Tab-separated table of C-alpha atoms in Angstrom:
chain	number	residue	atom	x	y	z
A	1	MET	CA	30.206	33.914	152.179
A	2	LEU	CA	28.159	36.896	151.398
A	3	ASP	CA	30.746	37.939	148.797
A	4	ASN	CA	30.441	34.465	146.964
A	5	LEU	CA	26.468	34.857	147.093
A	6	ARG	CA	26.621	38.492	145.666
A	7	ARG	CA	29.245	37.316	142.642
A	8	SER	CA	26.959	34.349	142.344
A	9	LEU	CA	23.831	36.518	141.527
A	10	SER	CA	25.907	39.005	139.422
A	11	ALA	CA	25.407	37.136	136.079
A	12	PRO	CA	21.853	36.431	136.454
A	13	SER	CA	21.000	40.110	137.350
A	14	LEU	CA	23.019	41.324	134.123
A	15	PHE	CA	20.979	39.017	132.149
A	16	LEU	CA	17.855	40.416	133.669
A	17	LEU	CA	19.025	44.022	133.159
A	18	GLY	CA	19.730	43.322	129.373
A	19	VAL	CA	16.120	41.838	129.073
A	20	ALA	CA	14.672	44.515	130.736
A	21	ALA	CA	16.531	47.126	128.539
A	22	TRP	CA	15.465	45.338	125.418
A	23	THR	CA	11.668	44.575	126.337
A	24	LEU	CA	10.205	47.409	128.634
A	25	PRO	CA	8.772	50.434	126.687
A	26	ALA	CA	10.025	53.260	128.657
A	27	VAL	CA	13.560	52.148	128.840
A	28	SER	CA	16.495	53.293	126.406
A	29	PRO	CA	18.032	50.090	124.925
A	30	LEU	CA	21.266	51.773	123.879
A	31	LEU	CA	21.864	53.674	127.194
A	32	TRP	CA	21.126	50.397	129.547
A	33	THR	CA	23.142	48.220	127.168
A	34	GLY	CA	26.078	50.461	127.237
A	35	LEU	CA	25.704	50.259	131.132
A	36	LEU	CA	25.663	46.404	131.193
A	37	LEU	CA	28.718	46.294	129.080
A	38	GLY	CA	30.417	48.745	130.793
A	39	SER	CA	29.936	46.964	134.069
A	40	VAL	CA	31.414	43.857	132.545
A	41	ALA	CA	34.306	45.468	130.774
A	42	VAL	CA	35.677	48.031	133.261
A	43	PRO	CA	36.514	45.496	136.007
A	44	ALA	CA	37.964	42.942	133.411
A	45	PHE	CA	40.266	45.533	131.766
A	46	MET	CA	41.465	47.480	134.987
A	47	PRO	CA	43.810	44.669	135.891
A	48	VAL	CA	44.999	44.237	132.412
A	49	LEU	CA	45.691	48.014	132.017
A	50	ASP	CA	47.360	47.964	135.496
A	51	GLY	CA	49.430	44.924	134.523
A	52	LEU	CA	50.889	46.497	131.464
A	53	ILE	CA	53.049	48.961	133.340
A	54	PRO	CA	56.217	47.129	134.588
A	55	ARG	CA	56.785	47.429	138.139
A	56	ARG	CA	60.357	46.293	138.237
A	57	GLN	CA	63.292	47.755	136.625
A	58	GLY	CA	65.471	45.727	134.018
A	59	PHE	CA	62.507	44.508	131.830
A	60	SER	CA	61.972	45.833	128.497
A	61	LYS	CA	58.290	46.726	127.658
A	62	ARG	CA	58.217	43.980	124.967
A	63	SER	CA	59.308	41.057	127.259
A	64	HIS	CA	56.890	42.301	130.198
A	65	LEU	CA	53.917	42.376	127.594
A	66	ARG	CA	54.772	38.991	126.443
A	67	ALA	CA	54.941	37.682	129.890
A	68	THR	CA	51.567	39.422	130.875
A	69	GLY	CA	49.782	37.972	127.838
A	70	SER	CA	51.051	34.389	128.607
A	71	ASP	CA	50.175	34.434	132.168
A	72	MET	CA	46.943	32.467	132.045
A	73	TRP	CA	45.704	30.049	134.630
A	74	VAL	CA	43.138	27.312	134.194
A	75	PRO	CA	41.759	25.233	136.925
A	76	ALA	CA	42.190	21.532	137.029
A	77	ALA	CA	38.370	21.209	137.176
A	78	GLN	CA	38.131	23.160	133.844
A	79	VAL	CA	40.707	21.456	132.170
A	80	GLY	CA	38.165	18.495	131.204
A	81	TYR	CA	35.861	20.861	129.418
A	82	GLY	CA	38.300	21.206	126.601
A	83	ALA	CA	39.253	17.633	126.337
A	84	ASP	CA	36.429	16.899	123.742
A	85	LEU	CA	37.021	19.504	120.806
A	86	ARG	CA	33.990	18.589	118.978
A	87	LEU	CA	31.560	21.388	118.208
A	88	ARG	CA	28.639	19.375	119.571
A	89	ALA	CA	30.355	19.085	122.750
A	90	PHE	CA	30.709	22.799	123.050
A	91	TYR	CA	27.045	23.169	122.375
A	92	LEU	CA	26.244	20.740	125.079
A	93	HIS	CA	28.214	22.286	127.583
A	94	LEU	CA	26.777	25.743	126.823
A	95	ARG	CA	23.291	24.818	125.939
A	96	TRP	CA	21.526	26.884	128.738
A	97	SER	CA	23.141	29.887	127.512
A	98	VAL	CA	22.119	29.235	124.015
A	99	LEU	CA	18.377	28.958	125.175
A	100	LEU	CA	18.376	31.995	127.321
A	101	ALA	CA	19.876	33.914	124.396
A	102	SER	CA	17.279	32.557	122.277
A	103	GLY	CA	14.407	33.273	124.481
A	104	ALA	CA	15.626	36.948	125.185
A	105	GLY	CA	15.685	37.085	121.412
A	106	VAL	CA	12.254	36.061	120.941
A	107	LEU	CA	10.975	38.640	123.676
A	108	PHE	CA	12.365	41.656	122.321
A	109	VAL	CA	11.250	40.801	118.737
A	110	ILE	CA	7.800	40.379	120.151
A	111	LEU	CA	7.474	43.130	122.762
A	112	LYS	CA	10.107	45.876	121.518
A	113	PRO	CA	11.311	45.364	117.797
A	114	ALA	CA	12.856	48.943	117.821
A	115	ALA	CA	15.549	47.481	120.136
A	116	TRP	CA	16.757	45.134	117.278
A	117	PRO	CA	19.785	47.413	116.168
A	118	VAL	CA	21.163	47.128	119.721
A	119	ALA	CA	20.273	43.871	120.878
A	120	GLY	CA	20.456	41.857	117.717
A	121	PRO	CA	24.293	41.417	117.493
A	122	LEU	CA	24.862	40.615	121.314
A	123	VAL	CA	22.007	38.156	121.108
A	124	LEU	CA	23.648	36.598	117.863
A	125	LEU	CA	27.182	36.370	119.444
A	126	TRP	CA	25.449	34.935	122.526
A	127	VAL	CA	24.032	32.317	120.311
A	128	LEU	CA	26.955	31.542	118.421
A	129	SER	CA	29.248	31.629	121.848
A	130	PRO	CA	29.872	27.753	121.398
A	131	VAL	CA	31.131	28.111	117.823
A	132	LEU	CA	33.518	30.929	118.932
A	133	ALA	CA	34.724	29.257	121.998
A	134	TRP	CA	35.107	26.011	119.721
A	135	ARG	CA	37.310	27.762	117.361
A	136	LEU	CA	39.330	29.520	119.865
A	137	SER	CA	39.993	26.068	121.467
A	138	VAL	CA	41.061	24.041	118.359
A	139	PRO	CA	44.769	24.100	117.975
A	140	TRP	CA	46.298	26.150	115.218
A	141	LYS	CA	47.586	24.258	112.349
A	142	PRO	CA	51.412	24.382	112.699
A	143	GLY	CA	52.843	26.806	109.965
A	144	GLU	CA	55.990	26.105	108.461
A	145	ARG	CA	58.934	24.976	110.991
A	146	HIS	CA	60.998	28.218	111.687
A	147	ARG	CA	64.610	26.908	111.783
A	148	LEU	CA	67.383	28.866	113.800
A	149	SER	CA	69.782	30.860	111.598
A	150	GLN	CA	73.466	29.882	112.347
A	151	SER	CA	73.779	33.184	114.288
A	152	GLU	CA	70.730	32.482	116.365
A	153	GLU	CA	72.055	28.873	116.977
A	154	ARG	CA	75.416	30.067	117.840
A	155	SER	CA	74.012	32.967	120.328
A	156	LEU	CA	71.753	30.320	122.388
A	157	ARG	CA	74.629	27.686	122.398
A	158	LEU	CA	76.872	30.439	123.806
A	159	ILE	CA	74.546	31.431	126.477
A	160	ALA	CA	74.249	27.951	127.386
A	161	ARG	CA	77.914	27.397	127.725
A	162	ARG	CA	78.021	30.268	129.812
A	163	THR	CA	75.397	28.969	132.013
A	164	TRP	CA	76.948	25.781	132.321
A	165	ARG	CA	80.193	27.570	133.647
A	166	PHE	CA	78.543	28.158	136.902
A	167	PHE	CA	78.128	24.471	137.647
A	168	GLU	CA	81.836	24.032	136.408
A	169	THR	CA	82.902	26.566	138.761
A	170	PHE	CA	80.783	26.128	141.829
A	171	VAL	CA	79.996	22.426	142.011
A	172	THR	CA	82.744	21.282	143.964
A	173	LYS	CA	84.193	18.870	146.740
A	174	GLU	CA	83.700	21.491	149.109
A	175	ASP	CA	80.014	21.477	148.538
A	176	HIS	CA	80.036	17.606	148.309
A	177	PHE	CA	79.353	17.963	144.624
A	178	LEU	CA	75.883	19.691	145.084
A	179	PRO	CA	74.983	23.036	143.379
A	180	PRO	CA	74.792	26.147	145.334
A	181	ASP	CA	71.761	28.076	145.120
A	182	ASN	CA	73.354	31.222	143.701
A	183	PHE	CA	76.435	33.480	143.242
A	184	GLN	CA	76.325	36.903	144.405
A	185	GLU	CA	78.712	39.217	142.524
A	186	ASP	CA	78.017	42.590	144.045
A	187	PRO	CA	78.937	44.187	146.313
A	188	GLU	CA	81.279	41.296	147.068
A	189	PRO	CA	81.490	37.704	145.835
A	190	VAL	CA	79.439	35.347	147.928
A	191	VAL	CA	78.206	31.958	147.486
A	192	ALA	CA	75.066	30.640	148.707
A	193	HIS	CA	76.043	27.301	150.357
A	194	ARG	CA	72.535	25.849	150.132
A	195	THR	CA	70.445	23.753	147.766
A	196	SER	CA	67.187	22.453	146.993
A	197	PRO	CA	65.928	19.258	145.315
A	198	THR	CA	65.050	21.541	142.166
A	199	ASN	CA	68.684	22.773	142.018
A	200	MET	CA	69.679	19.227	142.232
A	201	GLY	CA	67.629	17.809	139.464
A	202	LEU	CA	68.468	20.683	137.318
A	203	TYR	CA	72.292	20.113	137.860
A	204	LEU	CA	72.012	16.553	137.123
A	205	LEU	CA	70.022	17.234	133.773
A	206	SER	CA	72.600	20.095	132.944
A	207	THR	CA	75.554	17.697	133.084
A	208	MET	CA	73.976	15.271	130.745
A	209	ALA	CA	73.076	18.437	128.458
A	210	ALA	CA	76.789	19.293	128.899
A	211	HIS	CA	77.815	15.842	127.571
A	212	ASP	CA	75.209	16.471	124.496
A	213	PHE	CA	76.497	19.661	123.856
A	214	GLY	CA	80.062	18.510	123.730
A	215	TRP	CA	81.208	20.508	126.666
A	216	ILE	CA	82.371	17.328	128.667
A	217	GLY	CA	83.062	13.680	127.893
A	218	ILE	CA	80.956	10.864	128.807
A	219	LEU	CA	83.730	9.649	131.499
A	220	ASP	CA	83.666	13.222	133.173
A	221	MET	CA	79.843	13.320	132.937
A	222	ALA	CA	79.506	9.783	134.625
A	223	HIS	CA	81.766	10.845	137.346
A	224	ARG	CA	79.804	14.030	138.079
A	225	LEU	CA	76.542	12.223	138.120
A	226	GLU	CA	77.909	9.427	140.514
A	227	ALA	CA	79.482	12.043	142.961
A	228	THR	CA	76.141	14.142	143.190
A	229	LEU	CA	73.833	10.972	143.462
A	230	GLU	CA	76.145	9.398	146.111
A	231	THR	CA	75.760	12.675	148.190
A	232	MET	CA	72.222	12.731	147.498
A	233	THR	CA	71.327	9.120	148.797
A	234	SER	CA	73.114	10.104	152.040
A	235	LEU	CA	70.958	13.091	152.725
A	236	ARG	CA	68.178	12.943	155.160
A	237	ARG	CA	64.631	12.178	153.672
A	238	PHE	CA	61.020	12.001	154.914
A	239	HIS	CA	58.922	9.291	152.758
A	240	GLY	CA	61.486	9.224	150.074
A	241	HIS	CA	61.381	13.084	149.703
A	242	LEU	CA	64.314	15.457	150.176
A	243	ALA	CA	63.782	18.512	152.409
A	244	ASN	CA	63.482	21.726	150.469
A	245	TRP	CA	66.682	23.163	151.569
A	246	TYR	CA	70.086	21.525	152.886
A	247	ASP	CA	73.509	23.184	153.743
A	248	THR	CA	75.936	21.888	150.995
A	249	ARG	CA	79.012	22.082	153.395
A	250	ASP	CA	77.548	19.953	156.222
A	251	LEU	CA	74.710	18.329	154.410
A	252	ARG	CA	72.303	19.433	157.281
A	253	PRO	CA	68.653	20.117	156.445
A	254	LEU	CA	67.672	23.750	156.977
A	255	ASP	CA	65.031	24.507	159.495
A	256	PRO	CA	62.279	24.235	159.588
A	257	LEU	CA	62.121	21.067	157.963
A	258	TYR	CA	59.691	21.188	155.057
A	259	ILE	CA	58.835	18.936	152.300
A	260	SER	CA	58.090	20.809	149.035
A	261	THR	CA	55.601	19.332	146.807
A	262	VAL	CA	56.753	21.003	143.624
A	263	ASP	CA	60.332	20.580	144.592
A	264	SER	CA	60.071	16.849	144.693
A	265	GLY	CA	57.756	16.804	141.598
A	266	ASN	CA	60.486	18.639	139.846
A	267	LEU	CA	63.196	16.339	141.098
A	268	ALA	CA	61.209	13.186	140.434
A	269	GLY	CA	60.831	14.415	136.823
A	270	HIS	CA	64.359	15.282	136.474
A	271	LEU	CA	65.491	11.702	137.857
A	272	ILE	CA	63.118	9.902	135.341
A	273	ALA	CA	64.700	12.072	132.446
A	274	LEU	CA	68.149	11.265	133.839
A	275	SER	CA	67.393	7.442	133.864
A	276	GLN	CA	66.186	7.524	130.411
A	277	GLY	CA	69.012	9.652	129.012
A	278	CYS	CA	71.701	7.297	130.585
A	279	HIS	CA	69.855	4.333	128.867
A	280	GLN	CA	70.003	6.298	125.465
A	281	LEU	CA	73.750	6.905	126.042
A	282	MET	CA	74.508	3.322	125.953
A	283	ARG	CA	73.315	2.968	122.305
A	284	ARG	CA	75.048	6.302	121.149
A	285	PRO	CA	78.512	6.437	119.455
A	286	LEU	CA	80.987	8.325	121.707
A	287	LEU	CA	82.754	10.432	118.824
A	288	GLY	CA	80.749	12.674	116.800
A	289	PRO	CA	80.611	16.334	115.533
A	290	GLN	CA	79.198	17.600	118.841
A	291	ILE	CA	82.729	17.119	120.109
A	292	LEU	CA	84.210	19.840	117.980
A	293	ASP	CA	81.051	22.016	118.460
A	294	GLY	CA	81.515	21.908	122.161
A	295	ILE	CA	85.127	22.856	121.913
A	296	ARG	CA	84.076	25.901	119.491
A	297	ASP	CA	81.651	26.785	122.506
A	298	ALA	CA	84.389	27.607	124.743
A	299	LEU	CA	86.706	28.936	122.070
A	300	GLN	CA	84.225	31.708	121.031
A	301	PRO	CA	84.237	33.732	124.296
A	302	VAL	CA	88.215	33.910	123.858
A	303	LEU	CA	87.677	35.189	120.441
A	304	ASP	CA	85.077	37.693	121.513
A	305	THR	CA	87.195	39.111	124.457
A	306	VAL	CA	90.283	39.230	122.332
A	307	GLU	CA	88.550	41.426	119.627
A	308	LYS	CA	87.301	43.991	122.486
A	309	THR	CA	90.526	44.052	124.248
A	310	THR	CA	92.897	47.006	123.563
A	311	PHE	CA	96.491	45.954	123.086
A	312	ARG	CA	99.273	48.638	123.701
A	313	PRO	CA	101.677	48.139	120.608
A	314	ARG	CA	105.142	47.291	121.214
A	315	SER	CA	104.775	47.280	124.939
A	316	GLU	CA	103.063	43.659	125.506
A	317	THR	CA	104.942	40.422	125.970
A	318	VAL	CA	102.332	38.765	124.042
A	319	THR	CA	101.302	40.825	120.988
A	320	ALA	CA	97.628	40.980	119.737
A	321	LEU	CA	98.984	39.235	116.516
A	322	GLN	CA	100.519	36.144	118.562
A	323	VAL	CA	97.117	35.814	120.360
A	324	ARG	CA	94.917	35.828	117.078
A	325	GLU	CA	97.541	33.474	115.295
A	326	ALA	CA	96.986	30.967	118.200
A	327	LEU	CA	93.227	31.348	118.175
A	328	ASN	CA	93.184	31.130	114.373
A	329	ALA	CA	95.290	27.848	114.591
A	330	MET	CA	93.041	26.166	117.048
A	331	SER	CA	89.983	26.930	114.812
A	332	ALA	CA	91.694	25.713	111.935
A	333	VAL	CA	92.204	22.406	113.550
A	334	LEU	CA	88.600	22.014	114.575
A	335	GLY	CA	87.452	21.865	111.152
A	336	ASP	CA	85.068	18.993	109.981
A	337	PRO	CA	84.466	16.126	112.180
A	338	PRO	CA	86.789	13.085	111.248
A	339	THR	CA	84.739	9.738	109.909
A	340	ALA	CA	87.354	7.059	111.274
A	341	LEU	CA	89.317	6.522	114.474
A	342	PRO	CA	92.654	7.082	113.085
A	343	GLU	CA	91.459	10.554	111.884
A	344	TRP	CA	90.082	11.377	115.314
A	345	GLU	CA	93.300	10.290	117.095
A	346	ARG	CA	95.269	12.627	114.771
A	347	ARG	CA	92.789	15.426	115.335
A	348	PHE	CA	93.095	15.068	118.978
A	349	GLU	CA	96.750	14.972	118.868
A	350	ALA	CA	96.565	18.406	116.880
A	351	LEU	CA	93.856	19.737	119.360
A	352	GLU	CA	95.950	19.139	122.479
A	353	THR	CA	98.971	20.853	121.074
A	354	SER	CA	97.010	24.000	119.859
A	355	ALA	CA	94.975	24.013	123.230
A	356	GLU	CA	98.270	23.848	125.413
A	357	ASN	CA	99.880	26.451	123.152
A	358	LEU	CA	96.963	28.575	123.436
A	359	LEU	CA	96.589	28.476	127.108
A	360	ASP	CA	100.449	29.313	127.761
A	361	ILE	CA	99.694	32.538	125.480
A	362	ALA	CA	96.735	33.165	127.637
A	363	SER	CA	98.489	32.750	130.988
A	364	THR	CA	101.178	35.317	130.019
A	365	LEU	CA	98.567	37.705	128.659
A	366	SER	CA	96.559	37.874	131.694
A	367	THR	CA	99.630	38.564	133.824
A	368	VAL	CA	100.444	41.516	131.411
A	369	LEU	CA	96.818	43.053	131.029
A	370	GLU	CA	96.053	42.752	134.742
A	371	ASN	CA	92.553	43.718	134.353
A	372	GLU	CA	89.112	41.558	133.721
A	373	ASP	CA	89.575	40.724	130.082
A	374	GLY	CA	92.937	38.898	131.017
A	375	SER	CA	91.289	37.074	133.681
A	376	GLU	CA	88.453	35.992	130.962
A	377	ILE	CA	90.745	35.149	128.053
A	378	LEU	CA	92.376	32.772	130.541
A	379	THR	CA	89.325	31.250	132.094
A	380	TRP	CA	88.020	30.327	128.559
A	381	THR	CA	91.318	29.078	127.223
A	382	THR	CA	91.369	26.705	130.039
A	383	ALA	CA	87.999	25.663	129.425
A	384	VAL	CA	89.032	24.929	125.747
A	385	ARG	CA	91.901	22.726	127.058
A	386	ASP	CA	89.815	20.982	129.522
A	387	THR	CA	87.332	20.091	127.002
A	388	VAL	CA	89.724	18.722	124.790
A	389	ARG	CA	91.271	16.485	127.585
A	390	SER	CA	87.954	15.272	128.662
A	391	HIS	CA	87.143	14.171	125.160
A	392	ALA	CA	90.563	12.763	124.788
A	393	ARG	CA	90.107	10.597	127.733
A	394	ASP	CA	86.892	9.117	125.926
A	395	LEU	CA	89.151	8.593	122.832
A	396	GLU	CA	91.377	6.425	125.183
A	397	LEU	CA	88.495	4.352	126.060
A	398	ILE	CA	87.636	3.742	122.389
A	399	ARG	CA	91.232	3.042	121.349
A	400	HIS	CA	91.649	0.143	124.226
A	401	ALA	CA	88.220	-1.467	122.766
A	402	ASP	CA	88.074	-4.455	120.514
A	403	PRO	CA	86.664	-3.970	116.972
A	404	ASP	CA	82.987	-4.718	118.081
A	405	GLY	CA	83.196	-1.910	120.826
A	406	PHE	CA	83.867	-4.250	123.631
A	407	GLY	CA	86.626	-4.069	126.238
A	408	THR	CA	87.259	-3.861	130.021
A	409	ALA	CA	86.790	-0.095	130.115
A	410	ALA	CA	83.874	0.109	127.591
A	411	ILE	CA	81.833	-2.590	129.705
A	412	THR	CA	82.913	-0.815	132.929
A	413	LEU	CA	81.259	2.470	131.604
A	414	GLU	CA	78.149	0.666	130.406
A	415	HIS	CA	77.764	-1.070	133.778
A	416	ARG	CA	78.450	2.649	135.450
A	417	LEU	CA	75.585	4.125	133.205
A	418	SER	CA	73.154	1.367	133.840
A	419	ALA	CA	73.628	1.843	137.468
A	420	LEU	CA	73.274	5.513	137.255
A	421	ALA	CA	69.801	4.833	135.395
A	422	LEU	CA	68.872	2.391	138.222
A	423	GLN	CA	69.758	4.633	140.894
A	424	ALA	CA	68.041	7.765	139.489
A	425	GLU	CA	64.683	5.624	138.791
A	426	GLN	CA	64.764	4.115	142.331
A	427	MET	CA	65.147	7.408	143.980
A	428	ALA	CA	62.387	9.000	141.867
A	429	TRP	CA	59.880	6.146	142.851
A	430	ALA	CA	60.957	6.041	146.415
A	431	MET	CA	59.054	9.378	146.697
A	432	ASP	CA	55.361	8.772	148.423
A	433	PHE	CA	53.247	11.629	147.322
A	434	ARG	CA	50.169	10.066	149.155
A	435	PHE	CA	50.614	12.116	152.197
A	436	LEU	CA	51.052	15.220	150.245
A	437	PHE	CA	47.657	14.925	148.803
A	438	ASP	CA	44.516	16.556	150.019
A	439	SER	CA	41.689	14.047	149.496
A	440	SER	CA	39.159	16.645	150.634
A	441	ARG	CA	39.989	18.993	148.075
A	442	LYS	CA	41.395	16.370	145.524
A	443	LEU	CA	44.521	18.691	145.070
A	444	PHE	CA	48.104	18.548	146.348
A	445	SER	CA	49.234	20.581	149.348
A	446	ILE	CA	52.071	22.851	148.449
A	447	GLY	CA	53.987	21.029	151.150
A	448	PHE	CA	54.301	19.179	154.536
A	449	ARG	CA	55.556	20.697	157.781
A	450	VAL	CA	57.693	17.969	159.207
A	451	ALA	CA	58.065	19.421	162.813
A	452	ASP	CA	54.159	20.039	163.209
A	453	ASN	CA	53.588	16.918	161.136
A	454	THR	CA	50.688	18.748	159.264
A	455	LEU	CA	49.968	19.569	155.510
A	456	ASP	CA	50.489	23.116	154.433
A	457	PRO	CA	46.676	24.474	154.205
A	458	SER	CA	47.542	26.071	150.634
A	459	CYS	CA	47.287	23.922	147.475
A	460	TYR	CA	48.792	23.751	143.954
A	461	ASP	CA	46.584	22.897	141.046
A	462	LEU	CA	49.302	20.708	139.304
A	463	LEU	CA	47.708	19.789	136.487
A	464	ALA	CA	46.956	23.110	135.196
A	465	SER	CA	50.568	24.480	136.287
């Protein structure tokens, strides 16, 4: 309480110090103005300077500085101040500061005109502070939109594809189709068989994104979503909320049972987005250029690994030339996307043949190389084959539909997507957030301790974050 009182008096004290320095006859304006500015600037800049030094290894100076500069937080109570971006609103909000600055200016002009060179610029900035605040608050007009280059887009797609590989590998029946929290590679491979609502929501959206990118067909996407949502509906919940941690093998909530507000908020947002995505997929054509792009994304890591692999001449069962010929044949089949169903059928026949041939060569190569490169090549060629098969199943769905796009399988798929959308939406709206709200502080608590039946005393300013 005393510290709060001290801080509440610091601003008026600094103001009075400035006025005294600019009006009293026996006081040096330059010296005391310097002390005033120093007392304000030094405490503000010390944490900034300290934060410029990375405390952890593995971060470049550039990325650390960018993160330091972007780490700004504004309480919800202050967000409303910037809602009205008219200059008049800023002057209205800061009117008392402008009046005090004007009064101080009049005083030093009358009592101590010699202080003008020191005090004048500060008083002028003070009077213009609403203009500066307004100009900094007005959004910048967007310049020319930056388009990613082909190499940048390719790099980002490959990063995303390797990320999806985690879910492909570890979201299995053993874990009830729930995503494990993490996979540890060193010092030995260990899967963390636990998950959270945020992990589940991210996996659901990642599955839809995998279909959008062309890595899996719509039938595989629907199967994955149905399996995960079926598990999620069977989990123990509290007022519609999932606990913040579950064991993925026996689906037991981990002690202490805790409802995390931010976890539930994340999941609710993910479920709403998933529901809208399923509705959009009902109106989207199944065949498109994203299919061939998705196959290329799985093929590119094979190309990259082969390029860096050293083949021993004349001693390998599979030569480097054979591998590269198979890769070139697969790349050639991809080509431009077909425009008609018969062309797609012929394209998929060629893709399936090329993918199987490439996988046979990679299987032989992995036994010959007996190193990480061979395993990597086999993993990604398997992914190429699986991607082709996944979209081939979708092609069969279209092949058995009538000219208007209807058929038993097509109608069944539409019903499945509709059911997924409804299930996701119902799960989101079943969460009751009222018991997580601290009405006395008008903020959400960070969570609820189920065992104690109490709110966590700490709060999230969710509007700002």
